[in-house]
């Protein structure tokens, strides 16, 4: 993959997720009948939250941005020190910075060196509550970092999977590593296997897609890793159901009735399966994939965000409708993160890039 192509794909992934999130945000808590009644037989077809037809992303994208920030800071640390391994703890600190932007007090004992450094936490546009998930808020306020060894709760909410795409982009060299890191970072806030394994599965799929593999192969590869993990059954069954539905409706469009057989997307394995179904069905059509993913009576912004990450990565930024890109509020923040993910790090063991250090200090 050339650097130019990589930048296009990574921007497609991050921008695509933010766009899907923004499109689905206004209908997240509406049932399907209410969506149709308010927006017509086809449901939402464009941004509808603001009167100037602009879209605004939610906590889903906010947390994805801070996931990326944590991983980039960890990558910078590894480049300078010559060894890695601190990404989970550093990403937890990034999540605490997100918690700070939500108006929640962060205990001083939880903060590490340089807590308020870096560019992302300085962006005041992110200091806005956009229906943040209660599980993420409560877990991060607990002063404890959840882990596989010491689960913080028994939640499997989709707050794991909607934020994890940057893990696959950063660890794209090895799907197994991407899976493991996705699991660990998901477990920071969610302790149920179906929650953190969904995060791992998506990270593996994103890693393979970024290497140019097709979606079906990427899913199969990820499922082989998943099956070796204890407690994998719910995630495996839901993703298998999505694949079966894609085959069943191969020559037909999918709609609310088909999606509802999977669920509403409030829990991780359902949100992931709905997104994979939409991506499988419309792999080269960003607009159809995302609009299908949001127009159902469930967690529309999360299923839209995950679908946008997957299909956006496959088609690249250039194939995402320009009008949706132009009307996405705070697009510049999302773009900057996408570009920086495609770079990875500007420093190395013998050279600390001053600008990069200011953006992503290695701690």
Steps between C-alpha positions, in 0.01 A plus 500: 500500500641839403505779756238689300273196482553430870402856589183471288402170663573609856311826450215298351488287813505781755288751304263224393435407861439861604258550210306183579487610864372848409237367260363260759522728804157670473313168477695297756212483746211478251320181405469423132137611477595841640788532253271431205232730635743787546729460198298314239486147363873486429596628843797732551693567177716792607601695811183607678609614846583862421293744293792575267520131402823442688592187688659474845667188634437361847691333783566208263737708290628699795620179663642370173706821472636453851572133426710616208672761714594242761638261242700773327648612831591139578653457155707815556620369837598169342692676221701706749569222748546217253232281657122509537235340717345801675216564255218380727602723792568798276165456321329483840651842572359624169158374602535695824571808289178427313324468837636845587347643181164363612502720808580213734764550765807281464662410831850645528635163607388355163694752291849432375774727365381731225132431554386827339772506234444420135279669243179299520400590854550867408226488236205664672259366237533164676389645834141406433290212630349308211310228687807321639454139600433454870729197520798691363437794734460283809797276419733793441384679815575193710877570534555142375616393156306192395694202367448139397649387829286738709177581309358834600137396447288253304402737220503411132367830371610614156724765655783253444467449128401847381835649607748228407573547126829688566636187669476309173664785310793530742558124533423416139820299461353206691132413538562297816675793665220732389244259648683478834551875527137562406392264777720667762392852409132399494536336843605834651130584530307180423549170680272257317671272245248588229591866547877479486512214249285706261760774528775253424315356203448839338862599560614182321264565208618862469863384504442258213297748298776757532736243348274467196318177589131481409232515767390136483855377545563751779193379689599135458851571627365684804250226582778243508675706766174558686412130525809439715376741768290406798151649486505555124166336422268805497728701276568208268130419466397858423770550238412163347138612486602817318693298243203266452260791451732652242490175303124464541431849367787505252298642212270714712531809711501460877277709723375549854323164503820316411713701743255446784560125485852573627387745767507872567873553542509617860735217590836450335448177309172628349647837397797326340283244320264766362796701372659195340173407331468848349866504397478154343190599308630834371882473509556754222210733577567712807170684481279190478696318770480782753139600431395137540698478823331801662136455393386252760343520842816463704842655569512676164805717557717212621404263218547788256841582647630143485368450148660831399836386642490173306367618164687830521824306533412278205402778260722783629421863567462586131200267467310651795237754385671839499187676625501288814868575555454874451204522739654296782556731795855499641618307197850642539550319832396169349717553194805587706469180700454297180810653342708449814393136524622451143838649602529301822794691646749764388759425766744214543748372756759765414270788402207655689294706257407816690165557331397136542607504864275798558205319346560153641743511793630153571334451839 
